[in-house]
Amino acid sequence: MRIEIKAKDDFWGRAFHVEWEHQFPGRKLKLVGQETYLAQAEWLADLERVASQCLCRVVQAPDIPERRSWLKSLAGSIRPK
């Protein structure tokens, strides 16, 4: 599954990855975009637990990254002026 790690700031984002590597050295998150990673679905509870320890949260990323850009462009065009 595709996930994004949403951190309070860069420090906590790095802390998440350090802590994940420490707790689960055999579970590698594969970077597939600027902020998107591939992870096993069965890791989700562990990812969320480590994220909560590091002032982060885990969100499922879209399977098609272009879709998010498209949706953001639509949302921007319908905002009230």
MMTF fields as JSON, N, C-alpha, C and O atoms, coordinates in Angstrom:
{
  "mmtfVersion": "1.0.0",
  "mmtfProducer": "UNKNOWN",
  "numBonds": 323,
  "numAtoms": 324,
  "numGroups": 81,
  "numChains": 1,
  "numModels": 1,
  "chainsPerModel": [1],
  "groupsPerChain": [81],
  "chainIdList": ["A"],
  "bondAtomList": [4, 2, 8, 6, 12, 10, 16, 14, 20, 18, 24, 22, 28, 26, 32, 30, 36, 34, 40, 38, 44, 42, 48, 46, 52, 50, 56, 54, 60, 58, 64, 62, 68, 66, 72, 70, 76, 74, 80, 78, 84, 82, 88, 86, 92, 90, 96, 94, 100, 98, 104, 102, 108, 106, 112, 110, 116, 114, 120, 118, 124, 122, 128, 126, 132, 130, 136, 134, 140, 138, 144, 142, 148, 146, 152, 150, 156, 154, 160, 158, 164, 162, 168, 166, 172, 170, 176, 174, 180, 178, 184, 182, 188, 186, 192, 190, 196, 194, 200, 198, 204, 202, 208, 206, 212, 210, 216, 214, 220, 218, 224, 222, 228, 226, 232, 230, 236, 234, 240, 238, 244, 242, 248, 246, 252, 250, 256, 254, 260, 258, 264, 262, 268, 266, 272, 270, 276, 274, 280, 278, 284, 282, 288, 286, 292, 290, 296, 294, 300, 298, 304, 302, 308, 306, 312, 310, 316, 314, 320, 318],
  "bondOrderList": [1, 1, 1, 1, 1, 1, 1, 1, 1, 1, 1, 1, 1, 1, 1, 1, 1, 1, 1, 1, 1, 1, 1, 1, 1, 1, 1, 1, 1, 1, 1, 1, 1, 1, 1, 1, 1, 1, 1, 1, 1, 1, 1, 1, 1, 1, 1, 1, 1, 1, 1, 1, 1, 1, 1, 1, 1, 1, 1, 1, 1, 1, 1, 1, 1, 1, 1, 1, 1, 1, 1, 1, 1, 1, 1, 1, 1, 1, 1, 1],
  "groupList": [{"groupName": "MET", "atomNameList": ["N", "CA", "C", "O"], "elementList": ["N", "C", "C", "O"], "formalChargeList": [0, 0, 0, 0], "bondAtomList": [1, 0, 2, 1, 3, 2], "bondOrderList": [1, 1, 2], "singleLetterCode": "M", "chemCompType": "L-PEPTIDE LINKING"}, {"groupName": "ARG", "atomNameList": ["N", "CA", "C", "O"], "elementList": ["N", "C", "C", "O"], "formalChargeList": [0, 0, 0, 0], "bondAtomList": [1, 0, 2, 1, 3, 2], "bondOrderList": [1, 1, 2], "singleLetterCode": "R", "chemCompType": "L-PEPTIDE LINKING"}, {"groupName": "ILE", "atomNameList": ["N", "CA", "C", "O"], "elementList": ["N", "C", "C", "O"], "formalChargeList": [0, 0, 0, 0], "bondAtomList": [1, 0, 2, 1, 3, 2], "bondOrderList": [1, 1, 2], "singleLetterCode": "I", "chemCompType": "L-PEPTIDE LINKING"}, {"groupName": "GLU", "atomNameList": ["N", "CA", "C", "O"], "elementList": ["N", "C", "C", "O"], "formalChargeList": [0, 0, 0, 0], "bondAtomList": [1, 0, 2, 1, 3, 2], "bondOrderList": [1, 1, 2], "singleLetterCode": "E", "chemCompType": "L-PEPTIDE LINKING"}, {"groupName": "LYS", "atomNameList": ["N", "CA", "C", "O"], "elementList": ["N", "C", "C", "O"], "formalChargeList": [0, 0, 0, 0], "bondAtomList": [1, 0, 2, 1, 3, 2], "bondOrderList": [1, 1, 2], "singleLetterCode": "K", "chemCompType": "L-PEPTIDE LINKING"}, {"groupName": "ALA", "atomNameList": ["N", "CA", "C", "O"], "elementList": ["N", "C", "C", "O"], "formalChargeList": [0, 0, 0, 0], "bondAtomList": [1, 0, 2, 1, 3, 2], "bondOrderList": [1, 1, 2], "singleLetterCode": "A", "chemCompType": "L-PEPTIDE LINKING"}, {"groupName": "ASP", "atomNameList": ["N", "CA", "C", "O"], "elementList": ["N", "C", "C", "O"], "formalChargeList": [0, 0, 0, 0], "bondAtomList": [1, 0, 2, 1, 3, 2], "bondOrderList": [1, 1, 2], "singleLetterCode": "D", "chemCompType": "L-PEPTIDE LINKING"}, {"groupName": "PHE", "atomNameList": ["N", "CA", "C", "O"], "elementList": ["N", "C", "C", "O"], "formalChargeList": [0, 0, 0, 0], "bondAtomList": [1, 0, 2, 1, 3, 2], "bondOrderList": [1, 1, 2], "singleLetterCode": "F", "chemCompType": "L-PEPTIDE LINKING"}, {"groupName": "TRP", "atomNameList": ["N", "CA", "C", "O"], "elementList": ["N", "C", "C", "O"], "formalChargeList": [0, 0, 0, 0], "bondAtomList": [1, 0, 2, 1, 3, 2], "bondOrderList": [1, 1, 2], "singleLetterCode": "W", "chemCompType": "L-PEPTIDE LINKING"}, {"groupName": "GLY", "atomNameList": ["N", "CA", "C", "O"], "elementList": ["N", "C", "C", "O"], "formalChargeList": [0, 0, 0, 0], "bondAtomList": [1, 0, 2, 1, 3, 2], "bondOrderList": [1, 1, 2], "singleLetterCode": "G", "chemCompType": "PEPTIDE LINKING"}, {"groupName": "HIS", "atomNameList": ["N", "CA", "C", "O"], "elementList": ["N", "C", "C", "O"], "formalChargeList": [0, 0, 0, 0], "bondAtomList": [1, 0, 2, 1, 3, 2], "bondOrderList": [1, 1, 2], "singleLetterCode": "H", "chemCompType": "L-PEPTIDE LINKING"}, {"groupName": "VAL", "atomNameList": ["N", "CA", "C", "O"], "elementList": ["N", "C", "C", "O"], "formalChargeList": [0, 0, 0, 0], "bondAtomList": [1, 0, 2, 1, 3, 2], "bondOrderList": [1, 1, 2], "singleLetterCode": "V", "chemCompType": "L-PEPTIDE LINKING"}, {"groupName": "GLN", "atomNameList": ["N", "CA", "C", "O"], "elementList": ["N", "C", "C", "O"], "formalChargeList": [0, 0, 0, 0], "bondAtomList": [1, 0, 2, 1, 3, 2], "bondOrderList": [1, 1, 2], "singleLetterCode": "Q", "chemCompType": "L-PEPTIDE LINKING"}, {"groupName": "PRO", "atomNameList": ["N", "CA", "C", "O"], "elementList": ["N", "C", "C", "O"], "formalChargeList": [0, 0, 0, 0], "bondAtomList": [1, 0, 2, 1, 3, 2], "bondOrderList": [1, 1, 2], "singleLetterCode": "P", "chemCompType": "L-PEPTIDE LINKING"}, {"groupName": "LEU", "atomNameList": ["N", "CA", "C", "O"], "elementList": ["N", "C", "C", "O"], "formalChargeList": [0, 0, 0, 0], "bondAtomList": [1, 0, 2, 1, 3, 2], "bondOrderList": [1, 1, 2], "singleLetterCode": "L", "chemCompType": "L-PEPTIDE LINKING"}, {"groupName": "THR", "atomNameList": ["N", "CA", "C", "O"], "elementList": ["N", "C", "C", "O"], "formalChargeList": [0, 0, 0, 0], "bondAtomList": [1, 0, 2, 1, 3, 2], "bondOrderList": [1, 1, 2], "singleLetterCode": "T", "chemCompType": "L-PEPTIDE LINKING"}, {"groupName": "TYR", "atomNameList": ["N", "CA", "C", "O"], "elementList": ["N", "C", "C", "O"], "formalChargeList": [0, 0, 0, 0], "bondAtomList": [1, 0, 2, 1, 3, 2], "bondOrderList": [1, 1, 2], "singleLetterCode": "Y", "chemCompType": "L-PEPTIDE LINKING"}, {"groupName": "SER", "atomNameList": ["N", "CA", "C", "O"], "elementList": ["N", "C", "C", "O"], "formalChargeList": [0, 0, 0, 0], "bondAtomList": [1, 0, 2, 1, 3, 2], "bondOrderList": [1, 1, 2], "singleLetterCode": "S", "chemCompType": "L-PEPTIDE LINKING"}, {"groupName": "CYS", "atomNameList": ["N", "CA", "C", "O"], "elementList": ["N", "C", "C", "O"], "formalChargeList": [0, 0, 0, 0], "bondAtomList": [1, 0, 2, 1, 3, 2], "bondOrderList": [1, 1, 2], "singleLetterCode": "C", "chemCompType": "L-PEPTIDE LINKING"}],
  "groupTypeList": [0, 1, 2, 3, 2, 4, 5, 4, 6, 6, 7, 8, 9, 1, 5, 7, 10, 11, 3, 8, 3, 10, 12, 7, 13, 9, 1, 4, 14, 4, 14, 11, 9, 12, 3, 15, 16, 14, 5, 12, 5, 3, 8, 14, 5, 6, 14, 3, 1, 11, 5, 17, 12, 18, 14, 18, 1, 11, 11, 12, 5, 13, 6, 2, 13, 3, 1, 1, 17, 8, 14, 4, 17, 14, 5, 9, 17, 2, 1, 13, 4],
  "groupIdList": [1, 2, 3, 4, 5, 6, 7, 8, 9, 10, 11, 12, 13, 14, 15, 16, 17, 18, 19, 20, 21, 22, 23, 24, 25, 26, 27, 28, 29, 30, 31, 32, 33, 34, 35, 36, 37, 38, 39, 40, 41, 42, 43, 44, 45, 46, 47, 48, 49, 50, 51, 52, 53, 54, 55, 56, 57, 58, 59, 60, 61, 62, 63, 64, 65, 66, 67, 68, 69, 70, 71, 72, 73, 74, 75, 76, 77, 78, 79, 80, 81],
  "secStructList": [7, 3, 3, 3, 3, 3, 3, 1, 1, 2, 2, 2, 2, 2, 2, 2, 2, 2, 2, 2, 2, 2, 2, 7, 6, 6, 7, 7, 7, 3, 3, 7, 1, 1, 1, 3, 3, 3, 7, 7, 4, 4, 4, 2, 2, 2, 2, 2, 2, 2, 2, 2, 2, 6, 6, 3, 3, 3, 3, 3, 7, 7, 1, 1, 2, 2, 2, 2, 2, 2, 2, 2, 2, 2, 2, 2, 2, 6, 1, 7, 7],
  "xCoordList": [0.837, 0.0, 0.888, 2.027, 0.353, 1.077, 0.675, -0.505, 1.691, 1.413, 2.21, 3.199, 1.767, 2.52, 2.668, 1.75, 3.826, 4.082, 3.953, 4.765, 2.952, 2.715, 3.303, 2.819, 4.347, 5.048, 4.77, 4.429, 4.923, 4.77, 5.79, 5.476, 7.006, 8.061, 9.133, 8.987, 10.204, 11.253, 11.921, 12.223, 12.15, 12.784, 11.977, 12.535, 10.677, 9.838, 9.682, 9.516, 9.733, 9.697, 10.92, 10.81, 12.083, 13.306, 13.254, 13.686, 12.719, 12.613, 11.761, 12.072, 10.689, 9.853, 10.688, 10.632, 11.463, 12.231, 13.314, 13.568, 13.952, 14.953, 14.294, 14.809, 13.16, 12.468, 11.94, 12.012, 11.411, 10.919, 12.057, 11.901, 13.201, 14.363, 14.831, 15.238, 14.77, 15.198, 14.253, 14.707, 12.954, 11.982, 11.762, 11.482, 11.886, 11.582, 12.671, 12.41, 13.889, 14.991, 14.763, 15.363, 13.934, 13.672, 12.547, 12.297, 11.866, 10.733, 11.155, 11.167, 11.491, 11.97, 10.805, 10.001, 10.729, 9.756, 10.431, 11.522, 9.788, 10.382, 9.83, 8.622, 10.721, 10.334, 9.969, 10.772, 8.747, 8.289, 7.842, 7.355, 7.998, 7.637, 8.301, 9.094, 7.983, 8.615, 8.336, 9.23, 7.112, 6.737, 5.928, 5.245, 5.996, 5.173, 6.045, 7.108, 5.574, 6.304, 5.404, 4.181, 6.035, 5.333, 5.586, 6.72, 4.521, 4.621, 3.634, 2.68, 3.869, 2.946, 1.714, 1.844, 0.542, -0.7, -0.74, -1.301, -0.154, -0.181, 0.705, 0.653, 1.507, 2.344, 1.591, 2.113, 0.412, -0.281, -0.402, -0.127, -0.792, -0.925, 0.418, 0.482, 1.486, 2.822, 3.278, 3.881, 2.992, 3.329, 2.621, 3.231, 1.351, 0.58, 1.092, 1.119, 1.496, 2.015, 3.335, 3.517, 4.253, 5.526, 5.282, 5.91, 4.389, 4.077, 3.561, 3.956, 2.696, 2.146, 3.233, 3.134, 4.256, 5.375, 6.248, 7.009, 6.131, 7.012, 6.242, 6.702, 5.085, 4.26, 4.011, 4.089, 3.709, 3.411, 2.093, 1.534, 1.625, 0.483, 0.716, 1.432, 0.107, 0.235, -1.083, -2.147, -1.013, -2.214, -1.986, -0.873, -3.051, -2.941, -2.868, -3.704, -1.883, -1.684, -2.485, -2.765, -2.85, -3.597, -2.729, -1.514, -3.367, -2.636, -2.123, -1.122, -2.815, -2.416, -2.08, -2.99, -0.792, -0.412, -0.95, -1.225, -1.102, -1.614, -3.039, -3.471, -3.758, -5.135, -5.174, -6.049, -4.231, -4.187, -3.933, -4.581, -2.999, -2.72, -3.959, -4.277, -4.649, -5.853, -6.922, -7.562, -7.118, -8.12, -7.759, -8.638, -6.473, -6.052, -6.321, -6.722, -6.105, -6.356, -7.845, -8.221, -8.693, -10.134, -10.565, -11.37, -10.036, -10.396, -9.994, -10.724, -8.865, -8.422, -9.3, -9.47, -9.856, -10.676, -12.092, -12.794, -12.528, -13.9, -13.957, -15.028, -12.833, -12.818, -13.514, -13.343, -14.297, -14.981, -13.963, -12.932, -14.29, -13.394, -13.816, -13.168],
  "yCoordList": [-1.17, 0.0, 1.24, 1.201, 2.342, 3.615, 4.416, 4.534, 4.968, 5.782, 7.076, 7.183, 8.041, 9.266, 9.431, 9.131, 9.909, 10.198, 11.708, 12.461, 12.144, 13.572, 13.93, 13.478, 14.745, 15.088, 16.531, 17.371, 16.796, 18.153, 19.081, 20.228, 18.585, 19.338, 18.354, 17.146, 18.859, 17.987, 17.138, 15.965, 17.738, 16.99, 15.736, 14.641, 15.892, 14.755, 13.774, 12.577, 14.257, 13.35, 12.446, 11.245, 13.029, 12.221, 11.28, 10.13, 11.781, 10.951, 9.713, 8.625, 9.879, 8.726, 7.653, 6.482, 8.052, 7.07, 6.408, 5.211, 7.175, 6.596, 5.574, 4.472, 5.947, 5.053, 3.81, 2.708, 3.97, 2.826, 1.842, 0.635, 2.367, 1.507, 0.802, -0.359, 1.508, 0.922, -0.2, -1.276, 0.047, -0.942, -2.082, -3.209, -1.796, -2.803, -2.804, -2.409, -3.242, -3.17, -3.998, -3.706, -4.996, -5.822, -5.312, -5.871, -4.258, -3.714, -2.4, -1.347, -2.48, -1.31, -0.603, -1.233, 0.704, 1.529, 1.987, 2.557, 1.741, 2.091, 3.438, 3.595, 4.404, 5.734, 5.637, 5.18, 6.072, 5.994, 7.352, 7.441, 8.379, 9.731, 10.687, 10.277, 11.939, 12.922, 12.638, 12.767, 12.257, 11.975, 10.691, 10.484, 9.838, 8.636, 7.389, 7.294, 6.443, 5.204, 4.012, 4.1, 2.885, 1.615, 0.84, 0.746, 0.289, -0.504, -1.656, -1.611, -2.667, -3.794, -3.371, -2.702, -3.749, -3.372, -3.873, -3.207, -5.034, -5.573, -4.791, -5.035, -3.868, -3.009, -1.788, -1.067, -1.535, -0.278, 0.048, 1.181, -0.885, -0.62, -0.222, 0.694, -0.899, -0.565, 0.805, 1.581, 1.095, 2.412, 3.522, 4.535, 3.328, 4.341, 4.511, 5.628, 3.417, 3.491, 4.267, 5.144, 3.945, 4.665, 6.132, 7.021, 6.385, 7.767, 8.555, 9.705, 7.968, 8.687, 8.992, 9.986, 8.167, 8.403, 9.569, 10.137, 9.919, 10.929, 12.141, 12.818, 12.415, 13.554, 13.547, 14.579, 12.359, 12.182, 11.424, 10.932, 11.351, 10.489, 9.851, 10.39, 8.703, 7.954, 8.078, 7.835, 8.453, 8.511, 7.674, 7.584, 7.074, 6.298, 7.25, 8.143, 7.063, 7.905, 7.33, 6.132, 8.176, 7.666, 6.732, 6.906, 5.75, 4.829, 5.529, 5.12, 6.584, 7.353, 8.768, 9.572, 9.092, 10.402, 11.582, 12.641, 11.413, 12.496, 12.868, 14.003, 11.909, 12.165, 13.222, 14.088, 13.159, 14.14, 15.538, 16.501, 15.65, 16.951, 17.472, 18.659, 16.589, 16.969, 17.454, 18.477, 16.724, 17.122, 18.452, 19.275, 18.67, 19.943, 21.091, 22.174, 20.868, 21.933, 22.252, 23.414, 21.235, 21.469, 22.218, 23.148, 21.818, 22.471, 23.94, 24.79, 24.239, 25.623, 26.465, 27.662, 25.846, 26.604, 26.862, 27.71, 26.125, 26.337, 27.061, 27.178, 27.538, 28.284, 29.616, 30.279, 30.017, 31.319, 32.451, 32.367, 33.508, 34.662, 35.738, 36.782],
  "zCoordList": [0.0, 0.0, 0.0, 0.464, -0.526, -0.546, 0.683, 1.012, 1.359, 2.534, 2.473, 1.748, 3.239, 3.462, 4.965, 5.728, 5.379, 6.78, 6.934, 6.396, 7.656, 7.892, 9.254, 10.291, 9.234, 10.464, 10.863, 10.03, 12.155, 12.667, 12.01, 11.692, 11.81, 11.119, 10.648, 10.832, 10.046, 9.512, 10.589, 10.367, 11.758, 12.849, 13.176, 13.26, 13.359, 13.732, 12.579, 12.811, 11.342, 10.2, 10.179, 9.932, 10.438, 10.511, 11.715, 11.632, 12.839, 14.042, 13.775, 14.26, 13.006, 12.667, 11.98, 12.355, 10.973, 10.203, 11.058, 10.915, 11.941, 12.843, 13.763, 13.952, 14.328, 15.251, 14.53, 15.076, 13.314, 12.544, 12.272, 12.456, 11.835, 11.56, 12.833, 12.792, 13.964, 15.233, 15.671, 16.061, 15.609, 16.076, 15.097, 15.505, 13.804, 12.772, 11.693, 10.557, 12.036, 11.062, 9.798, 8.764, 9.854, 8.682, 7.798, 6.73, 8.23, 7.473, 6.813, 7.45, 5.568, 4.839, 4.144, 3.457, 4.332, 3.611, 2.33, 2.367, 1.204, -0.085, -0.541, -0.724, -0.722, -1.196, -2.679, -3.492, -3.025, -4.414, -4.952, -6.08, -4.177, -4.573, -3.607, -2.76, -3.732, -2.862, -1.386, -0.55, -1.066, 0.324, 0.445, 1.448, -0.552, -0.605, -0.488, -1.101, 0.308, 0.546, 0.278, 0.382, -0.072, -0.166, 1.117, 1.585, 1.677, 2.904, 2.81, 2.033, 3.594, 3.66, 4.461, 5.486, 4.009, 4.684, 6.129, 7.0, 6.386, 7.746, 8.718, 9.924, 8.22, 9.071, 9.572, 10.422, 9.09, 9.355, 10.846, 11.241, 11.66, 13.103, 13.707, 14.527, 13.309, 13.815, 13.298, 14.039, 12.04, 11.483, 12.257, 12.601, 12.525, 13.252, 14.684, 15.201, 15.322, 16.682, 16.717, 17.561, 15.803, 15.755, 15.401, 15.976, 14.474, 14.09, 15.284, 15.478, 16.08, 17.23, 18.257, 18.976, 18.337, 19.25, 18.781, 19.564, 17.496, 16.894, 16.372, 15.453, 16.948, 16.518, 15.01, 14.343, 14.496, 13.074, 12.95, 13.93, 11.723, 11.427, 10.073, 9.23, 9.879, 8.635, 7.891, 8.459, 6.623, 5.795, 4.548, 4.03, 4.087, 2.859, 1.683, 1.544, 0.849, -0.323, -1.491, -1.524, -2.44, -3.592, -4.432, -4.521, -5.039, -5.905, -7.152, -7.74, -7.548, -8.732, -8.253, -8.052, -8.064, -7.522, -8.332, -7.768, -9.637, -10.472, -10.084, -10.284, -9.531, -9.11, -8.009, -8.014, -7.063, -5.988, -6.554, -6.144, -7.484, -8.109, -8.825, -8.747, -9.515, -10.238, -9.262, -9.502, -8.161, -7.174, -6.514, -6.261, -6.235, -5.643, -6.606, -6.179, -7.895, -8.866, -8.941, -9.098, -8.83, -8.836, -7.573, -7.644, -6.431, -5.17, -5.194, -4.682, -5.771, -5.857, -6.757, -6.526, -7.78, -8.726, -8.232, -8.783, -7.178, -6.696, -5.351, -4.755, -4.88, -3.618, -3.788, -4.811, -2.8, -2.9, -2.851, -2.184, -3.579, -3.636, -2.687, -2.609]
}
